[in-house]
Each structure stands twice: as structure tokens, then as C-alpha cells.
mmCIF file of C-alpha atoms and ligand atoms in Angstrom:
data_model
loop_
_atom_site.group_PDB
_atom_site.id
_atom_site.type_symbol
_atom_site.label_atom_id
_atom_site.label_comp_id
_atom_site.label_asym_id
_atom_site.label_seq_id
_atom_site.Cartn_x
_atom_site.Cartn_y
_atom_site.Cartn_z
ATOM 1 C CA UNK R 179 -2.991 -29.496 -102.062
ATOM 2 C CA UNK R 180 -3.234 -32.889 -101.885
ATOM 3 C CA UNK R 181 -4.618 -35.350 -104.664
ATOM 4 C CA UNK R 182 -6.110 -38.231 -104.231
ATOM 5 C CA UNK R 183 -6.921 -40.176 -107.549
ATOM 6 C CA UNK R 184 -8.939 -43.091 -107.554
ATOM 7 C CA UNK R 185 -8.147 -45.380 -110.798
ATOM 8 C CA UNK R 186 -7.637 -48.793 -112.010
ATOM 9 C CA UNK R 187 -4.568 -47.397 -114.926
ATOM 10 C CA UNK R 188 -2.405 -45.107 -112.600
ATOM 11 C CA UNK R 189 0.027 -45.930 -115.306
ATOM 12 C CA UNK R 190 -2.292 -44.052 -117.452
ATOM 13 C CA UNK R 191 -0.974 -40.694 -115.623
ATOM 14 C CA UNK R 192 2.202 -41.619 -113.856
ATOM 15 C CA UNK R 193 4.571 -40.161 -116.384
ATOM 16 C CA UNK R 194 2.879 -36.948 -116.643
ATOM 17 C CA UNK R 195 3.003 -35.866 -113.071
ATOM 18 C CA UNK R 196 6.454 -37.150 -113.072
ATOM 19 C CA UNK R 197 7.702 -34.573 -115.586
ATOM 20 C CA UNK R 198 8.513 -31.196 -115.655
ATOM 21 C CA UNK R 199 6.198 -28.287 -113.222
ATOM 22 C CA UNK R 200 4.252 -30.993 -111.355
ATOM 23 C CA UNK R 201 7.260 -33.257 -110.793
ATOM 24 C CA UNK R 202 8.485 -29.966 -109.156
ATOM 25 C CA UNK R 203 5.530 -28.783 -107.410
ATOM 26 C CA UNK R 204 5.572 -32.663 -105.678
ATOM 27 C CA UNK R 205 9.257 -32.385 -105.119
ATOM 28 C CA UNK R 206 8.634 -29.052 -103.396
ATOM 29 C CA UNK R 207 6.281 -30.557 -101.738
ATOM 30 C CA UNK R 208 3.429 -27.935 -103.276
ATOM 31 C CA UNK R 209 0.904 -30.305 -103.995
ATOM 32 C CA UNK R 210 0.867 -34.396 -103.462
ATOM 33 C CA UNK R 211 -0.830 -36.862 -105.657
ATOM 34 C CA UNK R 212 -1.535 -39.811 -104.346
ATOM 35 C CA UNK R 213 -3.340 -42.870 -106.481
ATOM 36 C CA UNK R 214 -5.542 -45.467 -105.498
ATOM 37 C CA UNK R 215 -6.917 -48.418 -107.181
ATOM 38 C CA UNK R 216 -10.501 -49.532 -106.183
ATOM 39 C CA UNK R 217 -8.987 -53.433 -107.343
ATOM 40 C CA UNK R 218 -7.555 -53.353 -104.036
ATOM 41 C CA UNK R 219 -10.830 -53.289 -102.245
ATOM 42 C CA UNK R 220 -12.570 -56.166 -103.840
ATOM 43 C CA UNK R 221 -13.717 -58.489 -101.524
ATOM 44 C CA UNK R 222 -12.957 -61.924 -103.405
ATOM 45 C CA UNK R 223 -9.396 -63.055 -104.664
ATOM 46 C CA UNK R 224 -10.071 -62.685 -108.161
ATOM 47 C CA UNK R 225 -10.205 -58.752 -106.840
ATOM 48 C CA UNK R 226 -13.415 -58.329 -109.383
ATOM 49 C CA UNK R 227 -14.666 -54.808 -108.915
ATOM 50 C CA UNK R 228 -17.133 -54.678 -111.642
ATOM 51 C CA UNK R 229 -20.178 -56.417 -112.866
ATOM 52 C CA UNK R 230 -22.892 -56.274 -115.552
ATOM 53 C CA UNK R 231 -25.656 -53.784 -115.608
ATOM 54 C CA UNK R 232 -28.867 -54.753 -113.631
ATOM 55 C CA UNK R 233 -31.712 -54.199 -116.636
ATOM 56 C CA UNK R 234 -29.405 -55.726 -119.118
ATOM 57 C CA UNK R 235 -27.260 -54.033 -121.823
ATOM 58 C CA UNK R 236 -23.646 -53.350 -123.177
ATOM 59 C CA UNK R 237 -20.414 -53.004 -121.234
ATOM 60 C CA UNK R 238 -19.761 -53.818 -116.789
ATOM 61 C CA UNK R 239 -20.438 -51.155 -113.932
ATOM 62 C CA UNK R 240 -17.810 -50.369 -110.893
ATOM 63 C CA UNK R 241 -19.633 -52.296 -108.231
ATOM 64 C CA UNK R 242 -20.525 -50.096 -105.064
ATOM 65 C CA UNK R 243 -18.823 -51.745 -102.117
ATOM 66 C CA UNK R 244 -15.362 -51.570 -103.490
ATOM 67 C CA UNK R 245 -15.464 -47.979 -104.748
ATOM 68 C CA UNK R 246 -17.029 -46.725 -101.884
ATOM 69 C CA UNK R 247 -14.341 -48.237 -99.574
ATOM 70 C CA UNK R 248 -11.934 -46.775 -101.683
ATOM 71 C CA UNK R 249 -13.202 -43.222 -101.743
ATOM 72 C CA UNK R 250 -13.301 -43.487 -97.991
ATOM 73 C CA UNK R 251 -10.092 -45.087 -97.794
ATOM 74 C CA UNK R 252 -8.656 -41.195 -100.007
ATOM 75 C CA UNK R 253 -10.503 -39.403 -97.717
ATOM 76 C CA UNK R 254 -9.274 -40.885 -94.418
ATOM 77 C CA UNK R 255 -5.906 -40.451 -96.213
ATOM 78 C CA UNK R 256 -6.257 -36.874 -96.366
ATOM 79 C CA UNK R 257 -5.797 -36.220 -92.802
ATOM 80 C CA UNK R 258 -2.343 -37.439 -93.192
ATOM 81 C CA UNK R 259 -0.881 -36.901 -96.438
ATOM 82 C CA UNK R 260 0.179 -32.837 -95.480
ATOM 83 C CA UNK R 261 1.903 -30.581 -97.789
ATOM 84 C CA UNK R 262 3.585 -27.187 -97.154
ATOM 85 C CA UNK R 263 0.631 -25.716 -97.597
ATOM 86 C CA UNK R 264 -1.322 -27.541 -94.848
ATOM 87 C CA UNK R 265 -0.789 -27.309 -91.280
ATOM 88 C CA UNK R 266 -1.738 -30.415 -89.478
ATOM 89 C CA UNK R 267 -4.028 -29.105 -87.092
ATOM 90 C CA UNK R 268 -6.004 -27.448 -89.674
ATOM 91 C CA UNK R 269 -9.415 -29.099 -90.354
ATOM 92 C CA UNK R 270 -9.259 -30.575 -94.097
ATOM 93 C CA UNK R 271 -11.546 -29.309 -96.735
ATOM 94 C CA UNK R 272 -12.249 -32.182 -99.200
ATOM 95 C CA UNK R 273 -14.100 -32.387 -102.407
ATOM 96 C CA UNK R 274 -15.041 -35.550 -103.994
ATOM 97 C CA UNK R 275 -15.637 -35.022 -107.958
ATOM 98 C CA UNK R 276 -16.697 -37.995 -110.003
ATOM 99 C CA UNK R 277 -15.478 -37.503 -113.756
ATOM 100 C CA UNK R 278 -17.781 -37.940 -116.294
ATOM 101 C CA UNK R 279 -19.032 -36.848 -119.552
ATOM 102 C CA UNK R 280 -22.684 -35.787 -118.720
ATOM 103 C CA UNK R 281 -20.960 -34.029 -115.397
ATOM 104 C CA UNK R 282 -21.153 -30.408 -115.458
ATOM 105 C CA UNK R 283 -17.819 -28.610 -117.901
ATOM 106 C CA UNK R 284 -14.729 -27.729 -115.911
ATOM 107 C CA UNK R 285 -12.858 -24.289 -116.386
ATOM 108 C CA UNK R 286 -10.537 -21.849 -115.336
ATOM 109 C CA UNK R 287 -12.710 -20.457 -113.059
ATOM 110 C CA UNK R 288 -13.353 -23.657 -111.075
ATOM 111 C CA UNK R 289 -9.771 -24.421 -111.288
ATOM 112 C CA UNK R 290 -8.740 -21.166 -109.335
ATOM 113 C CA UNK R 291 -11.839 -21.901 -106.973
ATOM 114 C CA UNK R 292 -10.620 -25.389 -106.084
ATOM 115 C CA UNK R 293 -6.664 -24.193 -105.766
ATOM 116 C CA UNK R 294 -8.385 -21.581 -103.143
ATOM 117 C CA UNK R 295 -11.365 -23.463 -101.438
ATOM 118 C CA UNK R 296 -10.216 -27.000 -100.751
ATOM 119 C CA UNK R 297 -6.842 -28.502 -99.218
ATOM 120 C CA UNK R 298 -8.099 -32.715 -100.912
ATOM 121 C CA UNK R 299 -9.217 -33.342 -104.376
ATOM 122 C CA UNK R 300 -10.497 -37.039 -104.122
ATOM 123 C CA UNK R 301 -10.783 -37.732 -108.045
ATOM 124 C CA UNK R 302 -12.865 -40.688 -109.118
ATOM 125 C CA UNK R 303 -12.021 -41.715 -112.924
ATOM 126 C CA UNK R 304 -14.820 -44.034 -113.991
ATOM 127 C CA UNK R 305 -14.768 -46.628 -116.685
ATOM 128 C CA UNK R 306 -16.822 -48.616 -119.454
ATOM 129 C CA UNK R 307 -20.333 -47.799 -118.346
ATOM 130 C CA UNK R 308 -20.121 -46.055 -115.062
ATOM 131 C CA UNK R 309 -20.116 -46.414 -111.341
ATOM 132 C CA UNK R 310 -23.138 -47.772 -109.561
ATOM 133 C CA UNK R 311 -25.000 -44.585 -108.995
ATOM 134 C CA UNK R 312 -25.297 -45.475 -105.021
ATOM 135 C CA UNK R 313 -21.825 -44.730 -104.790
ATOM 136 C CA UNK R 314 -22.200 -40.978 -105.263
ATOM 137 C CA UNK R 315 -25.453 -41.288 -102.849
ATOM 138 C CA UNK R 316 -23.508 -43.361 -100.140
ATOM 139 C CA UNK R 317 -20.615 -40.346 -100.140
ATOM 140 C CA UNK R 318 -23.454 -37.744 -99.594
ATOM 141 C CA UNK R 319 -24.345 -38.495 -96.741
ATOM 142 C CA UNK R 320 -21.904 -38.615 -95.457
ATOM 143 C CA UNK R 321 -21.587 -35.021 -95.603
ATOM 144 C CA UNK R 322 -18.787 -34.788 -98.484
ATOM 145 C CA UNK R 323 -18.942 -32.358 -100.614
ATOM 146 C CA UNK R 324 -19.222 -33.466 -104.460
ATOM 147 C CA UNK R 325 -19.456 -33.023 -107.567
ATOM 148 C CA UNK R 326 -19.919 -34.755 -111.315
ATOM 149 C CA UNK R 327 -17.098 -32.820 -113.699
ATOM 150 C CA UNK R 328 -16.621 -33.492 -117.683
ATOM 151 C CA UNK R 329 -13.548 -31.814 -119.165
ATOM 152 C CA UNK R 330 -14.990 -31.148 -121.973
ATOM 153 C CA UNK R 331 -18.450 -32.091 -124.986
ATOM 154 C CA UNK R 332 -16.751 -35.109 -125.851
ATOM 155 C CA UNK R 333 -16.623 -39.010 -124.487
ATOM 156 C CA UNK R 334 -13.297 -40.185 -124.027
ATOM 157 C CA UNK R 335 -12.457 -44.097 -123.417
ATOM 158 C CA UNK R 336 -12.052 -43.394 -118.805
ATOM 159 C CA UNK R 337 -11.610 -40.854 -116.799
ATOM 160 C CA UNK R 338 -7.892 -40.606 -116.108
ATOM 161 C CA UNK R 339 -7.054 -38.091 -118.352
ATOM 162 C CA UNK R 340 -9.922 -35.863 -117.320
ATOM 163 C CA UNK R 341 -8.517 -36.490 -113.572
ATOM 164 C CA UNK R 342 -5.127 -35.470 -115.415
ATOM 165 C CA UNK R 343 -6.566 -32.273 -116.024
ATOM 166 C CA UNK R 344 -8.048 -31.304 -113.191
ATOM 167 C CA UNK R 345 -4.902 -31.823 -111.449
ATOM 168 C CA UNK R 346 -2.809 -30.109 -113.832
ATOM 169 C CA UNK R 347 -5.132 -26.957 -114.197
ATOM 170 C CA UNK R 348 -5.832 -26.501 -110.215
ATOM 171 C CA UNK R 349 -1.994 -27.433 -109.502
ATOM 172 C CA UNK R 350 -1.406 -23.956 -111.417
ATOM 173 C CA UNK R 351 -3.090 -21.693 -109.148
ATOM 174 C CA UNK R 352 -1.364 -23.208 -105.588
ATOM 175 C CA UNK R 353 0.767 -20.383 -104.782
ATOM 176 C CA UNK R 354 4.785 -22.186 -105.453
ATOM 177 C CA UNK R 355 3.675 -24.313 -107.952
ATOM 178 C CA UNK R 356 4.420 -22.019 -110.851
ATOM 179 C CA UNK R 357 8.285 -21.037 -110.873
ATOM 180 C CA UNK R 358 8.963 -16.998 -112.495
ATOM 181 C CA UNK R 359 9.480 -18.236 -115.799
ATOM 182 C CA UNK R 360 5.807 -19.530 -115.745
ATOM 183 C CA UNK R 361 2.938 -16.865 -115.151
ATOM 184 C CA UNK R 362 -0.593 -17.401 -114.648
ATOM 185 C CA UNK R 363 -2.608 -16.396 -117.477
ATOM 186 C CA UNK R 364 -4.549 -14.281 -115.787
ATOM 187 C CA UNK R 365 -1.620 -11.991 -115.480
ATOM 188 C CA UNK R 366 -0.807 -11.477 -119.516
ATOM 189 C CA UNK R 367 -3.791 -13.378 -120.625
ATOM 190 C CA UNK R 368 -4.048 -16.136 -123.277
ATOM 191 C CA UNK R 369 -3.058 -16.850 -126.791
ATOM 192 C CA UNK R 370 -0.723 -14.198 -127.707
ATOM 193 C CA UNK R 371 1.774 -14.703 -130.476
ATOM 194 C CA UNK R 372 5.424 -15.656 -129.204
ATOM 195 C CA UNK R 373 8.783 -15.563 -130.994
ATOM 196 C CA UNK R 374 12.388 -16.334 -130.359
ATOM 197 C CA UNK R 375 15.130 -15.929 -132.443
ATOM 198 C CA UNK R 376 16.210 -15.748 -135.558
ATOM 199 C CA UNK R 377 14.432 -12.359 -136.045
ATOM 200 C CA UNK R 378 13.606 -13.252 -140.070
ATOM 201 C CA UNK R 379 12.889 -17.042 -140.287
ATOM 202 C CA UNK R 380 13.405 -18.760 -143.959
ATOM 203 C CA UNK R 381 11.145 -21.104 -145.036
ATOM 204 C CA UNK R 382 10.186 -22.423 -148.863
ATOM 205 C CA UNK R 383 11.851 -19.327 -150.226
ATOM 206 C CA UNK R 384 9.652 -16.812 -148.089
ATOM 207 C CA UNK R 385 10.815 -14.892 -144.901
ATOM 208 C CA UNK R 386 8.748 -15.197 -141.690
ATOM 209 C CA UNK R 387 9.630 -11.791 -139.486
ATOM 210 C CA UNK R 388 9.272 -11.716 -135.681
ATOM 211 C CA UNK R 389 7.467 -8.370 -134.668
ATOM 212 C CA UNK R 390 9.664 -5.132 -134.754
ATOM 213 C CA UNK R 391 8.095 -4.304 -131.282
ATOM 214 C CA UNK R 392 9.658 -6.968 -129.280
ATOM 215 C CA UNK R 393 13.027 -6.141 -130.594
ATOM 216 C CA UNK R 394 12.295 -2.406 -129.629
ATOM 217 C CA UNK R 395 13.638 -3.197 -125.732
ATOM 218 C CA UNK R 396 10.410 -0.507 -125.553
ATOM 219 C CA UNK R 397 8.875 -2.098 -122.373
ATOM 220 C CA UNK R 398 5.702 -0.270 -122.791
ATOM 221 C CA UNK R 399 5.197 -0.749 -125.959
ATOM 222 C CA UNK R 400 5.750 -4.466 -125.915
ATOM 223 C CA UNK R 401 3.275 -4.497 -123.052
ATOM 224 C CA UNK R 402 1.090 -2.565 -125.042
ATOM 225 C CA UNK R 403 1.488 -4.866 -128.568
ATOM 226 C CA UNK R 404 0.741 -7.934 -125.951
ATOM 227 C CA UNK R 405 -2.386 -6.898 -124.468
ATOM 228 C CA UNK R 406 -3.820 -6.149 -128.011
ATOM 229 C CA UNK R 407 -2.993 -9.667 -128.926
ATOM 230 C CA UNK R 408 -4.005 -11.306 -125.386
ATOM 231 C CA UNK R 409 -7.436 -13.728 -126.044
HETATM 232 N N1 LIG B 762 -15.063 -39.795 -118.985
HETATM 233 C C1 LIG B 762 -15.262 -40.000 -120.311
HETATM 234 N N2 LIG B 762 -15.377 -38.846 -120.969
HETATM 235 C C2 LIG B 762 -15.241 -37.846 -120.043
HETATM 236 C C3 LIG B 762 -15.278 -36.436 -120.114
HETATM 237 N N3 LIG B 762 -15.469 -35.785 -121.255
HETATM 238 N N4 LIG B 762 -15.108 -35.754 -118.965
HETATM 239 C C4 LIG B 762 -14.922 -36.404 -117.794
HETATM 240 N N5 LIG B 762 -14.898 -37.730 -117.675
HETATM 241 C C5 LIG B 762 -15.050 -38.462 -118.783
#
């Protein structure tokens, strides 16, 4: 799977996908993330990509001609940037998601969907008020499919985290990406109560005890215990 994340703070994300399973999955070349910054596109030397909002009011807008160059700058991309999992002969299947709070909530089930359906992710973080709204009209039609994703009921200050997360929850399902330590959730399911050692843990004068189950070595059992906890 490739990535292609459009942003004016790739700083804002850099260290994360340089540690631990996605600085893996990229060094096994499982899935590529590749950032571009719409400042680039600008047409004057100042490199001004935004500009106040026709019909007056608070905060600047991404201006259209630079973003749209930029989104069709990822998508040209995507032809070349090939990971293990693409062949180069086969015909790319892009999405273009725009992230943003009133898009429509991300979860698990997209997640697996994307990892399954699409080879390019072209992720467009907006900031302070928005992106002109042409932008989103200009990419469909050009026949790319898209769509408006929040990551959750809240508004957060841009949209580089919520790229963050799509990236992070899709880059779980490509088949390599997890190593045998890590296991989809589907498998066990979520939340359930872990413990390591020491088997009675002291705190404030009172004794925490792991389960007696998981010290059984009674596979079954332990599966058993697990499931009942799984959320
Ligand atoms: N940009 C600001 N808040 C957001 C959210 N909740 N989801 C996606 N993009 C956002």
C-alpha cells in the first residue's frame, strides 16, 4: 500500500511512522508513505497557498489551484511508488479521502476495506477553515474515487493526525505488516485484561494478583477465560 499524504506539517507525523511496526512495515517495504506539501505548488514566490474566505469571516482557506495540483501530483505518483505488494503492471486503485470533522466517522471496518480494496491512499489533511470546496469537485471528475473521513465527534487543530490514523489503522490489515507477536484483533478480539509478571503485585500495602488461569499452562482454558473477557 502506498500513502500519499498531502500536508503543510509532515513534521507533524514524521516521527511516528519512523518508529516501531510502521518503520518496519516501510523497511519491508509493506506499505510506503510518501508526503507532500501543497506549499510547493504555489504559483508566486512567497509560495502562499491560502487566502481569506470569499463572504467574509474568521480564519484563511487552502486556495484551489495549488491543492489540486498537488493531489494530482500524489496520484500521478502512485503509478510509480510500488511496494511488494504491487506489481507494476497492475492497474492502481486510488482513493482520495479529504479529512475532516463533518466527514463521515472512520472504523475498523473501513480500515480492513481500504487494506483490501485500494493499492493508494491519497490523504488530504486540511487546515484553519478548510479547502476551497472546488477542490473536491475538480478531483471528481476526474473519475477519482473519494471520500470526506473524520476520525472521530471531535475538532482537532488539522488534519495530520487524523491522516496519522488512517494510516496506522489500514497499515494493520496489509498482510506483512503485523509481525507474530502482533495479532489482529479480530483474531482474540479487543480489550481483554493482560498481565506479566510478578504473579502478586504490591502496591500501598494491598496485593494485586494476576489471574490463576494464565498460570494454569491450561491452553483451553486460557482461551476460554480470554474470550469471556474479549470486548
Ligand atoms: N480535522 C479536524 N478535526 C478532524 C476530525 N475529527 N477528523 C478528521 N479531520 C479533522
Amino acid at each position: 500500500m502506498n500513502f500519499h499524504i498531502i500536508t503543510i506539517f509532515p513534521e507533524a507525523l514524521e516521527s511516528y511512522f519512523d518508529s516501531s511496526i510502521l518503520k518496519r512495515a516501510q523497511k519491508n517495504k509493506f506499505i510506503k508513505i510518501k508526503f507532500y506539501n501543497p506549499r510547493d505548488y504555489a504559483k508566486d514566490k512567497h509560495k502562499v497557498m491560502d487566502d481569506k474566505p470569499f463572504g467574509g469571516g474568521p480564519g484563511m482557506v487552502f486556495k484551489a489551484e495549488p491543492m489540486i495540483k498537488v493531489i494530482v501530483s500524489a496520484i500521478s505518483n502512485s503509478k510509480f511508488l510500488i511496494s511488494k505488494q504491487i506489481p507494476k503492471s497492475k492497474f492502481q486503485k486510488i482513493k482520495v479521502i479529504f479529512l475532516t470533522p463533518s466527514g463521515k466517522q472512520f472504523n475498523q471496518r473501513m480500515a480492513r476495506n481500504f487494506a483490501k480494496k485500494y493499492d493508494n491512499l491519497v490523504l488530504v489533511s486540511g487546515h484553519y477553515e478548510g479547502i476551497d470546496a472546488r477542490v473536491e469537485k475538480v478531483i471528481k471528475n476526474l473519475k477519482f474515487k473519494i471520500e470526506n473521513l473524520s476520525v472521530g465527534p471531535y475538532v482537532l487543530t488539522g488534519g495530520e493526525l487524523p491522516a496519522g490514523i488512517v494510516v496506522d489503522a489500514v497499515s494493520r490489515h496489509i498482510p506483512g505488516v503485523l509481525g507474530k507477536k502482533e495479532s489482529l484483533e479480530e483474531k482474540r478480539g479487543v480489550g481483554i485484561p493482560t498481565y506479566t509478571r510478578p504473579e502478586v503485585f504490591e502496591y500501598g500495602g494491598k496485593k494485586y494478583r494476576a489471574p490463576k488461569i494464565l498460570l494454569s499452562g491450561h491452553h483451553k482454558k486460557i482461551e476460554e477465560w480470554r474470550k469471556k473477557h474479549a470486548k
